[in-house]
Amino acid sequence: AGSCVSWSHVCAWTCGRGTRCVEEEMEDVEAWEDAWERTRNAKGAQECAEAIQEAVRSPDLYYFGEMLGFETVEKLRGTEHGNAWDVLELFAYGTWNDATEKQRERLDEAQKKKLKQLTLLSLVEGQRTLQYNVLLEALEMENVRSLEDFLINDCMYAGIAQGLLDQKQGTFEVTSALSRDLRPEDLGALIETVGDWLSSIDRTINKAHERKAWINAESARLKSEKANLKAQTQGLKGEESKAGEQMEGIDDDAATGAACRSGSPSGPLGASRSKRRR
């Protein structure tokens, strides 16, 4: 039948697993696929119900929504094994407080811990700073010590959530965490949110293009102004050189006139003065 693992879940799941090596991650993925295949290909209601109980008990499975769509699982509804379907739906979308008293009594310790882990992931989706008093109530923990042991050993070391415990402030500051299955009725809101996000990206890109066009236009304008300024400077240098040549010509003419006045007599006036001397 092929693999039934959603790779979007695989990416979200593996990204939050701390410092575990690739080999360990792949082993977990194989265990995950095996559990899903056992449920989807179960021979009869009893085998399917048992596969579901094993799946919600597994320490490596945190996504169950797609399993609800398996034909073998859907056939359990309204039968003597209908409780298995209810449990699977609880682990896909519900929290500890959503479980009925009867359902809690039927859960073993591993399943109870798993449901509380999923409850924490649901709380993280709403906010990143979780108050101890909120966690104590949501997880039905007896005291702060048991809560901190759960957060450290069953959440952070397990790789489903990472964060900082602040005993003084009484908070768990979450830095990263796995996501949970999305209810079908919530898909429209998610699509709308993603659409708004994409529109915001488009607006940012358009603004970047407009800014780039303005920068290019300003660059071209400045280059043009620089070229005009250079041409004007060259013109002024040419006029200055021409003016200098004209001044040199004037000085030469003045020097020639002075030499004539201080040298040998010439012309009618000079001739008459020469005659009187004789």
mmCIF file of C-alpha atoms in Angstrom:
data_model
loop_
_atom_site.group_PDB
_atom_site.id
_atom_site.type_symbol
_atom_site.label_atom_id
_atom_site.label_comp_id
_atom_site.label_asym_id
_atom_site.label_seq_id
_atom_site.Cartn_x
_atom_site.Cartn_y
_atom_site.Cartn_z
ATOM 1 C CA ALA A 1 0.000 0.000 0.000
ATOM 2 C CA GLY A 2 3.049 2.281 0.326
ATOM 3 C CA SER A 3 3.989 4.736 2.990
ATOM 4 C CA CYS A 4 1.195 6.645 4.693
ATOM 5 C CA VAL A 5 3.433 9.136 6.486
ATOM 6 C CA SER A 6 2.740 12.820 5.844
ATOM 7 C CA TRP A 7 6.114 14.399 5.110
ATOM 8 C CA SER A 8 4.931 17.742 6.421
ATOM 9 C CA HIS A 9 4.528 15.949 9.750
ATOM 10 C CA VAL A 10 7.923 14.304 9.396
ATOM 11 C CA CYS A 11 9.603 17.706 8.897
ATOM 12 C CA ALA A 12 7.802 19.277 11.854
ATOM 13 C CA TRP A 13 8.495 16.230 13.971
ATOM 14 C CA THR A 14 12.197 15.800 13.231
ATOM 15 C CA CYS A 15 13.004 19.534 13.497
ATOM 16 C CA GLY A 16 12.043 19.573 17.156
ATOM 17 C CA ARG A 17 13.831 16.458 18.336
ATOM 18 C CA GLY A 18 16.832 18.137 19.891
ATOM 19 C CA THR A 19 20.293 16.775 19.177
ATOM 20 C CA ARG A 20 19.366 13.231 18.191
ATOM 21 C CA CYS A 21 21.369 11.788 15.316
ATOM 22 C CA VAL A 22 19.966 11.087 11.856
ATOM 23 C CA GLU A 23 20.090 7.306 12.376
ATOM 24 C CA GLU A 24 17.915 7.582 15.482
ATOM 25 C CA GLU A 25 15.476 9.824 13.675
ATOM 26 C CA MET A 26 15.141 7.391 10.761
ATOM 27 C CA GLU A 27 14.535 4.500 13.162
ATOM 28 C CA ASP A 28 11.689 6.479 14.711
ATOM 29 C CA VAL A 29 10.230 7.255 11.283
ATOM 30 C CA GLU A 30 10.281 3.545 10.444
ATOM 31 C CA ALA A 31 8.484 2.754 13.712
ATOM 32 C CA TRP A 32 5.971 5.458 12.869
ATOM 33 C CA GLU A 33 5.307 4.074 9.408
ATOM 34 C CA ASP A 34 4.984 0.561 10.819
ATOM 35 C CA ALA A 35 2.305 1.640 13.306
ATOM 36 C CA TRP A 36 0.338 3.448 10.613
ATOM 37 C CA GLU A 37 0.574 0.529 8.221
ATOM 38 C CA ARG A 38 -0.603 -1.883 10.902
ATOM 39 C CA THR A 39 -3.665 0.272 11.536
ATOM 40 C CA ARG A 40 -4.547 0.851 7.900
ATOM 41 C CA ASN A 41 -4.022 -2.767 6.841
ATOM 42 C CA ALA A 42 -5.542 -4.395 9.935
ATOM 43 C CA LYS A 43 -7.501 -7.611 9.290
ATOM 44 C CA GLY A 44 -10.678 -7.053 11.230
ATOM 45 C CA ALA A 45 -11.931 -4.650 13.908
ATOM 46 C CA GLN A 46 -10.124 -6.332 16.801
ATOM 47 C CA GLU A 47 -6.719 -6.093 15.121
ATOM 48 C CA CYS A 48 -7.368 -2.461 14.146
ATOM 49 C CA ALA A 49 -8.390 -1.535 17.705
ATOM 50 C CA GLU A 50 -5.237 -3.156 19.075
ATOM 51 C CA ALA A 51 -3.091 -1.294 16.525
ATOM 52 C CA ILE A 52 -4.672 1.989 17.624
ATOM 53 C CA GLN A 53 -3.931 1.290 21.276
ATOM 54 C CA GLU A 54 -0.306 0.551 20.395
ATOM 55 C CA ALA A 55 -0.046 3.698 18.268
ATOM 56 C CA VAL A 56 -1.282 6.080 20.980
ATOM 57 C CA ARG A 57 1.062 4.365 23.432
ATOM 58 C CA SER A 58 4.165 4.699 21.244
ATOM 59 C CA PRO A 59 6.681 7.317 22.460
ATOM 60 C CA ASP A 60 7.496 8.229 18.861
ATOM 61 C CA LEU A 61 4.027 9.044 17.488
ATOM 62 C CA TYR A 62 2.415 12.456 17.919
ATOM 63 C CA TYR A 63 0.185 12.750 14.823
ATOM 64 C CA PHE A 64 -2.982 10.709 14.453
ATOM 65 C CA GLY A 65 -5.378 12.815 12.366
ATOM 66 C CA GLU A 66 -4.774 11.031 9.081
ATOM 67 C CA MET A 67 -5.338 7.654 10.709
ATOM 68 C CA LEU A 68 -8.944 8.672 11.399
ATOM 69 C CA GLY A 69 -9.488 8.643 7.638
ATOM 70 C CA PHE A 70 -8.370 5.046 7.181
ATOM 71 C CA GLU A 71 -11.232 2.801 6.076
ATOM 72 C CA THR A 72 -10.362 0.217 8.714
ATOM 73 C CA VAL A 73 -10.602 2.883 11.425
ATOM 74 C CA GLU A 74 -13.844 4.425 10.178
ATOM 75 C CA LYS A 75 -15.516 1.002 10.309
ATOM 76 C CA LEU A 76 -14.967 0.925 14.084
ATOM 77 C CA ARG A 77 -17.484 3.683 14.736
ATOM 78 C CA GLY A 78 -20.715 2.406 16.235
ATOM 79 C CA THR A 79 -19.309 -1.040 16.899
ATOM 80 C CA GLU A 80 -18.125 -2.760 20.065
ATOM 81 C CA HIS A 81 -14.673 -1.385 19.251
ATOM 82 C CA GLY A 82 -15.942 2.164 18.832
ATOM 83 C CA ASN A 83 -13.989 3.210 21.926
ATOM 84 C CA ALA A 84 -10.769 2.773 19.931
ATOM 85 C CA TRP A 85 -11.993 5.349 17.399
ATOM 86 C CA ASP A 86 -12.890 7.757 20.228
ATOM 87 C CA VAL A 87 -9.438 7.331 21.762
ATOM 88 C CA LEU A 88 -7.733 7.945 18.429
ATOM 89 C CA GLU A 89 -9.753 11.151 17.916
ATOM 90 C CA LEU A 90 -8.858 12.249 21.458
ATOM 91 C CA PHE A 91 -5.148 11.789 20.794
ATOM 92 C CA ALA A 92 -5.408 13.528 17.408
ATOM 93 C CA TYR A 93 -7.171 16.697 18.540
ATOM 94 C CA GLY A 94 -8.019 16.555 22.239
ATOM 95 C CA THR A 95 -6.365 17.349 25.560
ATOM 96 C CA TRP A 96 -6.277 15.819 29.020
ATOM 97 C CA ASN A 97 -9.294 17.853 30.102
ATOM 98 C CA ASP A 98 -11.248 16.642 27.051
ATOM 99 C CA ALA A 99 -10.927 13.027 28.153
ATOM 100 C CA THR A 100 -13.872 11.627 30.068
ATOM 101 C CA GLU A 101 -13.342 9.908 33.388
ATOM 102 C CA LYS A 102 -14.122 6.590 31.746
ATOM 103 C CA GLN A 103 -11.571 7.187 29.007
ATOM 104 C CA ARG A 104 -8.886 8.100 31.538
ATOM 105 C CA GLU A 105 -9.552 4.894 33.465
ATOM 106 C CA ARG A 106 -8.966 2.854 30.300
ATOM 107 C CA LEU A 107 -5.620 4.528 29.540
ATOM 108 C CA ASP A 108 -2.434 2.920 30.778
ATOM 109 C CA GLU A 109 0.413 5.021 32.209
ATOM 110 C CA ALA A 110 2.215 5.397 28.863
ATOM 111 C CA GLN A 111 -0.984 6.604 27.180
ATOM 112 C CA LYS A 112 -1.715 9.037 30.004
ATOM 113 C CA LYS A 113 1.758 10.531 29.664
ATOM 114 C CA LYS A 114 1.316 10.792 25.900
ATOM 115 C CA LEU A 115 -2.012 12.623 26.243
ATOM 116 C CA LYS A 116 -0.444 15.079 28.686
ATOM 117 C CA GLN A 117 2.434 15.658 26.277
ATOM 118 C CA LEU A 118 -0.075 16.429 23.516
ATOM 119 C CA THR A 119 -1.928 18.724 25.917
ATOM 120 C CA LEU A 120 1.256 20.722 26.432
ATOM 121 C CA LEU A 121 1.682 21.052 22.650
ATOM 122 C CA SER A 122 -1.863 22.400 22.398
ATOM 123 C CA LEU A 123 -1.121 25.003 25.072
ATOM 124 C CA VAL A 124 2.046 26.067 23.255
ATOM 125 C CA GLU A 125 0.062 26.815 20.086
ATOM 126 C CA GLY A 126 -1.716 29.613 21.906
ATOM 127 C CA GLN A 127 1.238 31.211 23.673
ATOM 128 C CA ARG A 128 4.938 30.697 24.242
ATOM 129 C CA THR A 129 5.123 31.669 27.914
ATOM 130 C CA LEU A 130 3.187 29.188 30.018
ATOM 131 C CA GLN A 131 2.434 29.876 33.657
ATOM 132 C CA TYR A 132 3.005 27.050 36.135
ATOM 133 C CA ASN A 133 -0.475 27.468 37.597
ATOM 134 C CA VAL A 134 -2.022 27.033 34.133
ATOM 135 C CA LEU A 135 0.052 23.929 33.474
ATOM 136 C CA LEU A 136 -0.727 22.420 36.876
ATOM 137 C CA GLU A 137 -4.438 22.709 36.173
ATOM 138 C CA ALA A 138 -4.334 21.629 32.510
ATOM 139 C CA LEU A 139 -2.164 18.580 33.254
ATOM 140 C CA GLU A 140 -3.624 17.801 36.672
ATOM 141 C CA MET A 141 -0.203 17.742 38.285
ATOM 142 C CA GLU A 142 -0.028 17.508 42.087
ATOM 143 C CA ASN A 143 2.785 20.005 42.639
ATOM 144 C CA VAL A 144 5.509 22.085 40.986
ATOM 145 C CA ARG A 145 8.125 19.369 41.467
ATOM 146 C CA SER A 146 6.122 16.816 39.496
ATOM 147 C CA LEU A 147 5.384 19.445 36.847
ATOM 148 C CA GLU A 148 9.047 20.341 36.383
ATOM 149 C CA ASP A 149 10.020 16.654 36.259
ATOM 150 C CA PHE A 150 7.424 16.160 33.512
ATOM 151 C CA LEU A 151 8.613 19.194 31.533
ATOM 152 C CA ILE A 152 12.266 18.190 31.759
ATOM 153 C CA ASN A 153 12.101 14.405 31.374
ATOM 154 C CA ASP A 154 8.967 13.862 29.301
ATOM 155 C CA CYS A 155 9.013 16.980 27.133
ATOM 156 C CA MET A 156 12.453 18.534 26.730
ATOM 157 C CA TYR A 157 14.497 15.314 26.907
ATOM 158 C CA ALA A 158 11.896 13.615 24.708
ATOM 159 C CA GLY A 159 12.404 16.370 22.146
ATOM 160 C CA ILE A 160 8.786 17.440 21.759
ATOM 161 C CA ALA A 161 9.345 20.888 23.308
ATOM 162 C CA GLN A 162 12.361 22.986 24.219
ATOM 163 C CA GLY A 163 12.455 25.935 26.591
ATOM 164 C CA LEU A 164 13.544 27.463 29.873
ATOM 165 C CA LEU A 165 12.089 26.885 33.316
ATOM 166 C CA ASP A 166 11.902 29.983 35.490
ATOM 167 C CA GLN A 167 11.190 28.876 39.036
ATOM 168 C CA LYS A 168 11.213 32.430 40.368
ATOM 169 C CA GLN A 169 8.588 33.640 37.904
ATOM 170 C CA GLY A 170 6.839 30.280 37.773
ATOM 171 C CA THR A 171 6.905 30.045 33.978
ATOM 172 C CA PHE A 172 7.961 27.724 31.179
ATOM 173 C CA GLU A 173 9.351 29.813 28.302
ATOM 174 C CA VAL A 174 8.989 27.666 25.163
ATOM 175 C CA THR A 175 11.539 28.205 22.400
ATOM 176 C CA SER A 176 10.417 25.414 20.051
ATOM 177 C CA ALA A 177 7.840 22.657 20.005
ATOM 178 C CA LEU A 178 6.116 20.155 17.766
ATOM 179 C CA SER A 179 2.807 21.052 16.198
ATOM 180 C CA ARG A 180 -0.396 19.066 16.514
ATOM 181 C CA ASP A 181 -2.882 17.689 14.027
ATOM 182 C CA LEU A 182 -5.185 20.263 12.492
ATOM 183 C CA ARG A 183 -8.900 19.702 12.805
ATOM 184 C CA PRO A 184 -10.645 19.586 9.386
ATOM 185 C CA GLU A 185 -12.926 22.478 10.396
ATOM 186 C CA ASP A 186 -9.844 24.600 11.162
ATOM 187 C CA LEU A 187 -8.341 24.139 7.709
ATOM 188 C CA GLY A 188 -10.179 27.157 6.264
ATOM 189 C CA ALA A 189 -8.752 29.466 8.927
ATOM 190 C CA LEU A 190 -5.266 28.102 8.284
ATOM 191 C CA ILE A 191 -5.619 28.651 4.538
ATOM 192 C CA GLU A 192 -6.786 32.208 5.203
ATOM 193 C CA THR A 193 -3.825 32.832 7.523
ATOM 194 C CA VAL A 194 -1.380 31.462 4.971
ATOM 195 C CA GLY A 195 -3.072 33.554 2.279
ATOM 196 C CA ASP A 196 -2.660 36.705 4.376
ATOM 197 C CA TRP A 197 0.977 35.795 4.965
ATOM 198 C CA LEU A 198 1.589 35.304 1.243
ATOM 199 C CA SER A 199 -0.134 38.621 0.482
ATOM 200 C CA SER A 200 2.124 40.317 3.012
ATOM 201 C CA ILE A 201 5.151 38.785 1.301
ATOM 202 C CA ASP A 202 3.890 39.995 -2.103
ATOM 203 C CA ARG A 203 3.483 43.521 -0.749
ATOM 204 C CA THR A 204 6.984 43.430 0.681
ATOM 205 C CA ILE A 205 8.399 42.205 -2.629
ATOM 206 C CA ASN A 206 6.529 44.925 -4.546
ATOM 207 C CA LYS A 207 7.881 47.575 -2.183
ATOM 208 C CA ALA A 208 11.373 46.177 -2.676
ATOM 209 C CA HIS A 209 10.953 46.397 -6.465
ATOM 210 C CA GLU A 210 9.676 49.975 -6.169
ATOM 211 C CA ARG A 211 12.629 50.866 -3.970
ATOM 212 C CA LYS A 212 15.023 49.264 -6.425
ATOM 213 C CA ALA A 213 13.472 51.220 -9.317
ATOM 214 C CA TRP A 214 13.796 54.469 -7.335
ATOM 215 C CA ILE A 215 17.434 53.702 -6.506
ATOM 216 C CA ASN A 216 18.182 52.972 -10.170
ATOM 217 C CA ALA A 217 16.487 56.224 -11.231
ATOM 218 C CA GLU A 218 18.407 58.206 -8.622
ATOM 219 C CA SER A 219 21.644 56.563 -9.691
ATOM 220 C CA ALA A 220 20.994 57.489 -13.325
ATOM 221 C CA ARG A 221 20.122 61.067 -12.321
ATOM 222 C CA LEU A 222 23.288 61.453 -10.273
ATOM 223 C CA LYS A 223 25.406 60.051 -13.107
ATOM 224 C CA SER A 224 23.798 62.528 -15.498
ATOM 225 C CA GLU A 225 24.418 65.419 -13.109
ATOM 226 C CA LYS A 226 28.009 64.291 -12.675
ATOM 227 C CA ALA A 227 28.510 64.195 -16.444
ATOM 228 C CA ASN A 228 26.980 67.677 -16.853
ATOM 229 C CA LEU A 229 29.135 69.044 -14.045
ATOM 230 C CA LYS A 230 32.225 67.560 -15.651
ATOM 231 C CA ALA A 231 31.307 69.134 -18.994
ATOM 232 C CA GLN A 232 30.737 72.511 -17.352
ATOM 233 C CA THR A 233 34.083 72.238 -15.572
ATOM 234 C CA GLN A 234 35.846 71.474 -18.831
ATOM 235 C CA GLY A 235 34.106 74.457 -20.440
ATOM 236 C CA LEU A 236 35.201 76.769 -17.654
ATOM 237 C CA LYS A 237 38.769 75.501 -17.955
ATOM 238 C CA GLY A 238 38.664 76.231 -21.692
ATOM 239 C CA GLU A 239 37.409 79.777 -21.167
ATOM 240 C CA GLU A 240 40.042 80.359 -18.489
ATOM 241 C CA SER A 241 42.767 79.188 -20.857
ATOM 242 C CA LYS A 242 41.474 81.461 -23.625
ATOM 243 C CA ALA A 243 41.299 84.426 -21.261
ATOM 244 C CA GLY A 244 44.875 83.748 -20.216
ATOM 245 C CA GLU A 245 46.052 83.792 -23.806
ATOM 246 C CA GLN A 246 44.267 87.121 -24.389
ATOM 247 C CA MET A 247 45.943 88.606 -21.311
ATOM 248 C CA GLU A 248 49.333 87.474 -22.562
ATOM 249 C CA GLY A 249 48.628 89.236 -25.884
ATOM 250 C CA ILE A 250 47.738 92.470 -24.125
ATOM 251 C CA ASP A 251 50.909 92.312 -22.032
ATOM 252 C CA ASP A 252 53.014 91.798 -25.169
ATOM 253 C CA ASP A 253 51.457 94.834 -26.855
ATOM 254 C CA ALA A 254 52.066 96.961 -23.776
ATOM 255 C CA ALA A 255 55.681 95.853 -23.619
ATOM 256 C CA THR A 256 56.205 96.720 -27.274
ATOM 257 C CA GLY A 257 54.755 100.200 -26.814
ATOM 258 C CA ALA A 258 56.993 100.899 -23.856
ATOM 259 C CA ALA A 259 60.044 99.812 -25.785
ATOM 260 C CA CYS A 260 59.187 102.202 -28.578
ATOM 261 C CA ARG A 261 58.837 105.119 -26.247
ATOM 262 C CA SER A 262 62.199 104.553 -24.553
ATOM 263 C CA GLY A 263 64.232 103.702 -27.676
ATOM 264 C CA SER A 264 65.517 105.740 -30.844
ATOM 265 C CA PRO A 265 63.407 108.714 -32.010
ATOM 266 C CA SER A 266 61.185 108.108 -34.924
ATOM 267 C CA GLY A 267 58.454 109.909 -36.729
ATOM 268 C CA PRO A 268 58.073 113.693 -37.456
ATOM 269 C CA LEU A 269 58.429 114.765 -33.853
ATOM 270 C CA GLY A 270 61.614 112.840 -33.441
ATOM 271 C CA ALA A 271 63.038 114.247 -36.671
ATOM 272 C CA SER A 272 62.443 117.871 -35.680
ATOM 273 C CA ARG A 273 64.035 117.335 -32.324
ATOM 274 C CA SER A 274 67.061 115.848 -34.059
ATOM 275 C CA LYS A 275 67.409 118.929 -36.285
ATOM 276 C CA ARG A 276 67.281 121.337 -33.345
ATOM 277 C CA ARG A 277 70.069 119.463 -31.605
ATOM 278 C CA ARG A 278 72.262 119.994 -34.596
#
